[in-house]
Amino acid sequence: MILTALLLLWPALAALLVLLIKGPGAKKVAFVAALAEFALALVATSYFNIENGGIQLALSIPWVESAGIRFSIGMDGISLLMVLLTTFLVPLIVLSSFKHDYENPNAFYALILFMQTGLIGVFMALDAFLFYFFWEVALIPIYFIAALWGGENRIKVTFKFFVYTIFGSLFMLAAFVYLYLQTPGTHSSDLFAFYQLQLDASTQGWIFWFLFIAFAIKMPVFPFHTWQPDTYTESPTQATMLLSGIMLKMGIYGVLRWLLPVVPYGVSEWAEFVLIISIIGIVYASIIAIRQRDLKRLIAYSSIAHVGLIAAGIFTLNEQGLQGGVIQMLSHGINVVGLFFIIDIIFSRTKTREITSLGGITQNAKTLSIFFMILLLGSIALPLTNGFVGEFLLLSGVFQYNGWFGAVAGLTIILGAVYMLRMFQGVMFGPKSPVTEAFTDLTFNEKAVLIPLVIMVFWIGLFPGTFLSISEPAVGQLLSIINR
Amino acid sequence: MREIVMPVIDQEMALLCLLVPILPLLGFILNGLGNRKLAKGLVSFIGCGTVLASFLISIYLFFDFLTNDSRSYIVNYYDWISVGTLRIGFSFLIDQLTLFMMLMVTGIGFFIHLYSAGYMSHDENFGKFFAFINLFMFSMLVLVMGSNYVMMFVGWEGVGLCSYLLIGFWNKNTNYNNAAKKAFVMNRIGDLGFLLGIFLIFMTFGSVSYPQVFAEAVRYAGGLDSGVMIAITLLLFVGAMGKSAQLPLFTWLPDAMAGPTPVSALIHAATMVTAGIYMVVRSNVLYVMAPTTLEIIAIVGVATALLAATIGLAQNDIKKVLAYSTVSQLGYMFLALGVMAFSSSLFHVLMHAFFKALLFLGAGSVIHAMSNEQDIRYMGGLRKYLPITFVTFLIGTLAIAGIPPFAGFFSKDELLAHVYEHNKVMWAFGLLAAFMTSFYMFRLLFLTFFGTFRGTVDQKNHLHESPASMTIPLIVLAALSTVGGFIGLPAVFSSEHVLGDYLAPLYDYARLVNAGALEPLHLDHATEYMLMAVSVGVAVLAIIIAYVMYVSKKVVPAPEEERLSPIHNLIYHKYYIDELYNTIIVRPLMWFSSAFHRFVDVLVVDGIVNGFGKLVMQSGRSLRYAQSGAIGFYVLVMVFSIVLILFLNFFIG
Amino acid sequence: MNHIPEVIRTIPLDYYLYFSVALFVIGVIGVLTRRNAIVIFMCVELMLNAVNVLLTALSAYRADANGQVFVFFIMAVAAAEVCVGLAIIVMTYRNIRSTDVQILNYLKW
């Protein structure tokens, strides 16, 4: 399908266009381009048959023909949801930056759009090497955004982030090369050729770890998470949004697409172990989040906890866990982008992210408080918001796997309330502090970012069927491949 | 056996059922968006009007239900969450229990809304208040109307949120915010139990919808007291402990008094805190199948009732006294549930809703008149200034003390009679709690309304009776507290127990499982008269002692700085339970938070990561000396290596 | 031009082998022992030419033109290399008035 190719390449083309525009016009062009991309994704959705669990809108053209490597892309329900999430969030992320005047705006926005191509490519790739290619394509722009427009410690922190993730990716590449060499005949790096492989259990065991390390670092799952709080804190907010809202979904998506069905024996051997570390990570990150003073760092740790729960749910390999994981990816993307944006709003007005030096904002900014509250409630999984659907399904999946695991993982709903409410109270309630004395409420532009997010919070919360039904056939198919 | 509830086909009924919770939600949206923009009159009209409409619709539904042979039905709106075999419908179940709770919630809710229109009229966030309290009505209605456990959980968490928002309503005050946060977090502890209970229900019975779960439970092979049943019921009960403030999760409720008084009346006395009782009655089949859990519930209930009553003896804040009294009365209700007197428990829920709402609103009226003074040590002699408040407060106090013919007498008596039949020791403890209840309530009444005024001159000049919008609810609730008890006359007076007969079909399934468990009382009339006489006697005795102490001897509780006797001190400080929780839970958690961050995360986990980096740097640092810069050396190494490779290749490879 | 291989074949292949090995070893020893950059350079050329001789001889004996094609490549590369290399040496000499490689050890750790 030409539509798929257009969807993939449009942001990269738009990036080139944006690069040519000098001055502040770049952000507007970038915004329009990102909106057009979202429209394209919606058009693609209209061509998509949600009854079908297989790959649709596929496109496969020769790339390195002699080596059996093809440029093949396509989407099933899970990919489609991820693509929709990406294309929905990128325009909002671009819009959220309108109040900033970054230096070299054309480069900044071109990098964002370029990264979008990488992200969409990851979610669409059906060839191992193509997947790896886009995996790295997505990393490079975010490295430059963080390293060029970030905070004080940016060089050190982003270097660590870059090396850490590349370190993981190389394991993935090694595993892919090995799998590729195991394919029969003239070899093929096609996803489905990988699914056909019949490897013995011990081989699958180490391949599992090679792939898992790459994905675990990206997500990140405890104990591979230490790059994340620093990177989130030092990056400009737009980069933090891209990282937390979309990029960490690459890791989870990788697990769903390239790990579970490829090495099912390896997974069944190690799933319990992964569940245990994920659950440790949930409690561990939640506890750490309680006493964080920096807002961004607090949300970063909460993000580790949320992702830990998604990972745990996915590795239960039951339908509720997987569906919960998919829906929670959407919810987490929406909530975390919203929360980081609110932190950005607060930071741009008060020049601080320290909870202790804020307070009483709700007295000046009613609208901001409402939006903040709704996103926070989504994040702590209050029923009828998006977070509940995901966490309910995930916890239900984990509980069915093992009741005790479910109980420990469930601590997240208590601890989540503790750290989130502590943060909200510290920032919004209480007496005003010197820096919040003259706090102004949301501008039109800021509302334009938050309103779509809040609508999605309630949409997913009230009518999750819209999204669950898109991923249901794909998840069913995934499960049938795993349980083959 | 009652037939399985059928889905309703009638579109009109479906719409009406939906309107009951949706109208307050609409009020929430309108008032929430229009906070400060709408006129106060309009805000209170929207706020009260929507609830009144819900109340009227509930009445209509109630009579419609009665005229249709009391056939319960399910209204399904859409599939909310559906994954694999887990299907959760957004649907309501209308049956005896639902209608009972709907009427109670919307009825009392309406009067409290009306009262709030007067009480909150000076507050700048008038619209916000009505928005939140309307949202509460929505959540509470979803809680009682939902047709499956997940819908109940939706309401369950929703009321928790509203409670949080309303306790912290005056959010400039850090103490209030802390109280709000504490309430939410403690409720969440319970909610986790509830949630795990739901998962276990789904795993065991393959559904979360009430009719299916109960039908499956009846067929469940494990029999009575199986491990799974005990686990399910205990987990659900943990939820109830949080929401209904039972031991050990009760400490949030007294702190919750930080919220505006109508909130204390509506949420923290009349409706939300009884959600736990609703839940147990709703799941009566499951509980009847787990006698061990029931025993635990009874013990927790009686312990809570006693503990809270003793704390109530020494409190000096008018709302705190009422709060501990609420905890204690909730303990009573759980005691009744524990002895399988489900209908009696609901009877007490309703009566308690009447008189406790009345007492809180009365207290609100006093606080309003006293310019926000809540300490009874600075009150006194108010009956002259606030006659209506005094009379209604007196009725409420008589009702809670269990003096016939007021509402509390009948419900408490019935409840204690069931306990007596079940376990005499628990009955004795229950009676002791009743004695204390009577004592501290009259202590409160005497210190507030009798004697001489002990406040400042300013306060004295400002004393006034509250406006009509506040006194009308008081009068209505006082009337209900007076005559409400007649819906459940004991067997000695009447062969017909209106409430009991109405609620009886709820236990059809439970009877199938454990036929002997839900029999009516077997007491002979002499015993019944004896029990009544004893409980009234105890209450009257307590009143006399209180009268002697606080009216005749004019004792006023000691001021803050005075040293108290050790026992008095212990009770005054609520057995130091808050301090205990602080020491064993909060502080260790904070310590772990810092320790995990500073030590484990930064030093160990990140240390290992950075260690890899350092290792690479270090090896680079040592190996670089091989780069001597002498070309001859390089070439020598090169030639040597080539020779070595050739050699190896030739002789080994 | 067919007679050139025949002329080459008039000498036994072994001789070519011994000759080119000797030439190559002389080159290696020269590189290892001499300090003058120009001499080292000439020794490198010696090694290259040793290989060229070997390639030509084998090509002639095996009647395979590929080897001689390689020789042309090597010559071309060697010429390019000489250009660059000599240029560097000339520049070095201008700067430090010497072509002694032992002095040129600034590029280290």
PDB file of C-alpha atoms in Angstrom, chain B residues 245-388:
ATOM      1  CA  ALA B 245     -13.590   3.024  58.732  1.00  0.00           C
ATOM      2  CA  GLN B 246     -13.197  -0.220  60.635  1.00  0.00           C
ATOM      3  CA  LEU B 247     -10.235  -1.333  62.665  1.00  0.00           C
ATOM      4  CA  PRO B 248      -7.415  -1.024  61.679  1.00  0.00           C
ATOM      5  CA  LEU B 249      -8.189   1.459  58.887  1.00  0.00           C
ATOM      6  CA  PHE B 250     -10.466   3.828  60.794  1.00  0.00           C
ATOM      7  CA  THR B 251      -8.153   6.698  61.644  1.00  0.00           C
ATOM      8  CA  TRP B 252      -8.927   8.656  58.509  1.00  0.00           C
ATOM      9  CA  LEU B 253     -12.568   9.233  59.403  1.00  0.00           C
ATOM     10  CA  PRO B 254     -12.068  11.485  62.441  1.00  0.00           C
ATOM     11  CA  ASP B 255      -9.506  13.489  60.470  1.00  0.00           C
ATOM     12  CA  ALA B 256     -11.988  13.724  57.618  1.00  0.00           C
ATOM     13  CA  MET B 257     -13.946  16.154  59.755  1.00  0.00           C
ATOM     14  CA  ALA B 258     -11.678  18.811  58.261  1.00  0.00           C
ATOM     15  CA  GLY B 259     -14.174  19.060  55.433  1.00  0.00           C
ATOM     16  CA  PRO B 260     -17.213  21.337  55.506  1.00  0.00           C
ATOM     17  CA  THR B 261     -19.880  20.040  57.900  1.00  0.00           C
ATOM     18  CA  PRO B 262     -22.477  19.075  55.271  1.00  0.00           C
ATOM     19  CA  VAL B 263     -19.798  16.842  53.791  1.00  0.00           C
ATOM     20  CA  SER B 264     -19.244  15.198  57.125  1.00  0.00           C
ATOM     21  CA  ALA B 265     -22.978  14.631  57.356  1.00  0.00           C
ATOM     22  CA  LEU B 266     -23.486  13.295  53.866  1.00  0.00           C
ATOM     23  CA  ILE B 267     -20.294  11.442  53.084  1.00  0.00           C
ATOM     24  CA  HIS B 268     -18.693  10.660  56.391  1.00  0.00           C
ATOM     25  CA  ALA B 269     -21.807   9.726  58.292  1.00  0.00           C
ATOM     26  CA  ALA B 270     -24.865   8.941  56.250  1.00  0.00           C
ATOM     27  CA  THR B 271     -23.876   7.436  52.931  1.00  0.00           C
ATOM     28  CA  MET B 272     -20.329   6.738  51.808  1.00  0.00           C
ATOM     29  CA  VAL B 273     -19.157   5.076  54.980  1.00  0.00           C
ATOM     30  CA  THR B 274     -22.066   2.657  54.792  1.00  0.00           C
ATOM     31  CA  ALA B 275     -20.873   1.442  51.399  1.00  0.00           C
ATOM     32  CA  GLY B 276     -19.031  -1.376  53.141  1.00  0.00           C
ATOM     33  CA  ILE B 277     -22.258  -2.598  54.691  1.00  0.00           C
ATOM     34  CA  TYR B 278     -24.002  -2.338  51.349  1.00  0.00           C
ATOM     35  CA  MET B 279     -21.231  -4.411  49.794  1.00  0.00           C
ATOM     36  CA  VAL B 280     -21.461  -7.169  52.386  1.00  0.00           C
ATOM     37  CA  VAL B 281     -25.234  -7.327  52.147  1.00  0.00           C
ATOM     38  CA  ARG B 282     -24.983  -7.371  48.378  1.00  0.00           C
ATOM     39  CA  SER B 283     -22.553 -10.300  48.562  1.00  0.00           C
ATOM     40  CA  ASN B 284     -24.520 -12.027  51.291  1.00  0.00           C
ATOM     41  CA  VAL B 285     -24.366 -15.347  49.429  1.00  0.00           C
ATOM     42  CA  LEU B 286     -20.593 -15.327  49.493  1.00  0.00           C
ATOM     43  CA  TYR B 287     -20.444 -14.288  53.128  1.00  0.00           C
ATOM     44  CA  VAL B 288     -22.939 -16.882  54.230  1.00  0.00           C
ATOM     45  CA  MET B 289     -20.686 -19.444  52.608  1.00  0.00           C
ATOM     46  CA  ALA B 290     -17.747 -18.273  54.692  1.00  0.00           C
ATOM     47  CA  PRO B 291     -18.737 -18.400  58.380  1.00  0.00           C
ATOM     48  CA  THR B 292     -15.135 -17.832  59.427  1.00  0.00           C
ATOM     49  CA  THR B 293     -15.113 -14.469  57.703  1.00  0.00           C
ATOM     50  CA  LEU B 294     -18.379 -13.569  59.354  1.00  0.00           C
ATOM     51  CA  GLU B 295     -16.871 -14.368  62.706  1.00  0.00           C
ATOM     52  CA  ILE B 296     -13.933 -12.105  61.919  1.00  0.00           C
ATOM     53  CA  ILE B 297     -16.290  -9.349  60.793  1.00  0.00           C
ATOM     54  CA  ALA B 298     -18.224  -9.613  64.031  1.00  0.00           C
ATOM     55  CA  ILE B 299     -15.041  -9.381  66.085  1.00  0.00           C
ATOM     56  CA  VAL B 300     -13.714  -6.437  64.077  1.00  0.00           C
ATOM     57  CA  GLY B 301     -17.115  -4.776  64.356  1.00  0.00           C
ATOM     58  CA  VAL B 302     -17.451  -5.113  68.094  1.00  0.00           C
ATOM     59  CA  ALA B 303     -13.829  -4.115  68.669  1.00  0.00           C
ATOM     60  CA  THR B 304     -14.266  -1.020  66.521  1.00  0.00           C
ATOM     61  CA  ALA B 305     -17.509  -0.143  68.258  1.00  0.00           C
ATOM     62  CA  LEU B 306     -15.893  -0.339  71.685  1.00  0.00           C
ATOM     63  CA  LEU B 307     -12.628   1.329  70.811  1.00  0.00           C
ATOM     64  CA  ALA B 308     -14.235   4.256  69.018  1.00  0.00           C
ATOM     65  CA  ALA B 309     -16.789   4.687  71.793  1.00  0.00           C
ATOM     66  CA  THR B 310     -14.063   4.948  74.424  1.00  0.00           C
ATOM     67  CA  ILE B 311     -12.215   7.528  72.367  1.00  0.00           C
ATOM     68  CA  GLY B 312     -15.472   9.424  71.941  1.00  0.00           C
ATOM     69  CA  LEU B 313     -15.731   9.794  75.725  1.00  0.00           C
ATOM     70  CA  ALA B 314     -12.847  12.200  75.909  1.00  0.00           C
ATOM     71  CA  GLN B 315     -13.015  14.285  72.756  1.00  0.00           C
ATOM     72  CA  ASN B 316     -13.714  17.979  72.959  1.00  0.00           C
ATOM     73  CA  ASP B 317     -14.289  18.815  69.306  1.00  0.00           C
ATOM     74  CA  ILE B 318     -17.982  18.605  68.527  1.00  0.00           C
ATOM     75  CA  LYS B 319     -17.379  17.032  65.126  1.00  0.00           C
ATOM     76  CA  LYS B 320     -14.725  14.637  66.394  1.00  0.00           C
ATOM     77  CA  VAL B 321     -17.176  13.273  68.963  1.00  0.00           C
ATOM     78  CA  LEU B 322     -19.681  12.686  66.211  1.00  0.00           C
ATOM     79  CA  ALA B 323     -16.998  11.141  64.024  1.00  0.00           C
ATOM     80  CA  TYR B 324     -15.985   8.610  66.658  1.00  0.00           C
ATOM     81  CA  SER B 325     -19.619   7.944  67.259  1.00  0.00           C
ATOM     82  CA  THR B 326     -19.976   7.213  63.547  1.00  0.00           C
ATOM     83  CA  VAL B 327     -17.050   4.795  63.653  1.00  0.00           C
ATOM     84  CA  SER B 328     -18.601   3.135  66.652  1.00  0.00           C
ATOM     85  CA  GLN B 329     -22.029   2.856  65.025  1.00  0.00           C
ATOM     86  CA  LEU B 330     -20.448   1.430  61.893  1.00  0.00           C
ATOM     87  CA  GLY B 331     -18.829  -1.133  64.124  1.00  0.00           C
ATOM     88  CA  TYR B 332     -22.306  -2.016  65.316  1.00  0.00           C
ATOM     89  CA  MET B 333     -23.483  -2.515  61.788  1.00  0.00           C
ATOM     90  CA  PHE B 334     -20.609  -4.817  61.030  1.00  0.00           C
ATOM     91  CA  LEU B 335     -21.297  -6.690  64.224  1.00  0.00           C
ATOM     92  CA  ALA B 336     -24.795  -7.255  62.920  1.00  0.00           C
ATOM     93  CA  LEU B 337     -23.450  -8.409  59.560  1.00  0.00           C
ATOM     94  CA  GLY B 338     -21.142 -10.790  61.371  1.00  0.00           C
ATOM     95  CA  VAL B 339     -24.098 -12.495  62.993  1.00  0.00           C
ATOM     96  CA  MET B 340     -25.880 -12.628  59.632  1.00  0.00           C
ATOM     97  CA  ALA B 341     -28.487 -10.075  60.651  1.00  0.00           C
ATOM     98  CA  PHE B 342     -28.181  -8.404  57.249  1.00  0.00           C
ATOM     99  CA  SER B 343     -31.543  -6.685  57.274  1.00  0.00           C
ATOM    100  CA  SER B 344     -31.035  -5.429  60.815  1.00  0.00           C
ATOM    101  CA  SER B 345     -27.748  -3.982  59.761  1.00  0.00           C
ATOM    102  CA  LEU B 346     -29.407  -2.170  56.860  1.00  0.00           C
ATOM    103  CA  PHE B 347     -32.139  -1.020  59.205  1.00  0.00           C
ATOM    104  CA  HIS B 348     -29.497   0.518  61.408  1.00  0.00           C
ATOM    105  CA  VAL B 349     -27.774   1.992  58.346  1.00  0.00           C
ATOM    106  CA  LEU B 350     -30.952   3.850  57.474  1.00  0.00           C
ATOM    107  CA  MET B 351     -31.743   4.969  61.007  1.00  0.00           C
ATOM    108  CA  HIS B 352     -28.144   5.993  61.529  1.00  0.00           C
ATOM    109  CA  ALA B 353     -28.294   7.962  58.302  1.00  0.00           C
ATOM    110  CA  PHE B 354     -31.278   9.864  59.678  1.00  0.00           C
ATOM    111  CA  PHE B 355     -30.019  10.675  63.112  1.00  0.00           C
ATOM    112  CA  LYS B 356     -26.328  11.042  62.328  1.00  0.00           C
ATOM    113  CA  ALA B 357     -27.034  13.356  59.418  1.00  0.00           C
ATOM    114  CA  LEU B 358     -29.300  15.261  61.773  1.00  0.00           C
ATOM    115  CA  LEU B 359     -26.608  15.448  64.444  1.00  0.00           C
ATOM    116  CA  PHE B 360     -23.958  16.602  62.009  1.00  0.00           C
ATOM    117  CA  LEU B 361     -26.218  19.198  60.497  1.00  0.00           C
ATOM    118  CA  GLY B 362     -27.124  20.315  64.005  1.00  0.00           C
ATOM    119  CA  ALA B 363     -23.439  20.523  64.833  1.00  0.00           C
ATOM    120  CA  GLY B 364     -22.989  22.501  61.641  1.00  0.00           C
ATOM    121  CA  SER B 365     -25.686  24.870  62.761  1.00  0.00           C
ATOM    122  CA  VAL B 366     -23.907  25.299  66.094  1.00  0.00           C
ATOM    123  CA  ILE B 367     -20.558  25.862  64.419  1.00  0.00           C
ATOM    124  CA  HIS B 368     -22.178  28.340  62.048  1.00  0.00           C
ATOM    125  CA  ALA B 369     -23.623  30.234  64.996  1.00  0.00           C
ATOM    126  CA  MET B 370     -20.358  30.063  66.942  1.00  0.00           C
ATOM    127  CA  SER B 371     -18.339  31.575  64.066  1.00  0.00           C
ATOM    128  CA  ASN B 372     -16.465  28.346  63.305  1.00  0.00           C
ATOM    129  CA  GLU B 373     -15.697  27.407  66.895  1.00  0.00           C
ATOM    130  CA  GLN B 374     -15.795  23.633  67.257  1.00  0.00           C
ATOM    131  CA  ASP B 375     -14.524  23.108  70.788  1.00  0.00           C
ATOM    132  CA  ILE B 376     -17.337  22.247  73.232  1.00  0.00           C
ATOM    133  CA  ARG B 377     -15.317  23.668  76.101  1.00  0.00           C
ATOM    134  CA  TYR B 378     -16.107  27.113  74.736  1.00  0.00           C
ATOM    135  CA  MET B 379     -19.803  26.523  74.193  1.00  0.00           C
ATOM    136  CA  GLY B 380     -22.605  26.058  76.679  1.00  0.00           C
ATOM    137  CA  GLY B 381     -26.129  27.369  77.206  1.00  0.00           C
ATOM    138  CA  LEU B 382     -26.842  27.479  73.517  1.00  0.00           C
ATOM    139  CA  ARG B 383     -30.388  26.153  73.816  1.00  0.00           C
ATOM    140  CA  LYS B 384     -31.654  29.679  74.424  1.00  0.00           C
ATOM    141  CA  TYR B 385     -30.046  31.022  71.278  1.00  0.00           C
ATOM    142  CA  LEU B 386     -30.628  28.101  68.941  1.00  0.00           C
ATOM    143  CA  PRO B 387     -33.995  26.635  69.917  1.00  0.00           C
ATOM    144  CA  ILE B 388     -34.673  24.702  66.721  1.00  0.00           C
TER     145      ILE B 388
END
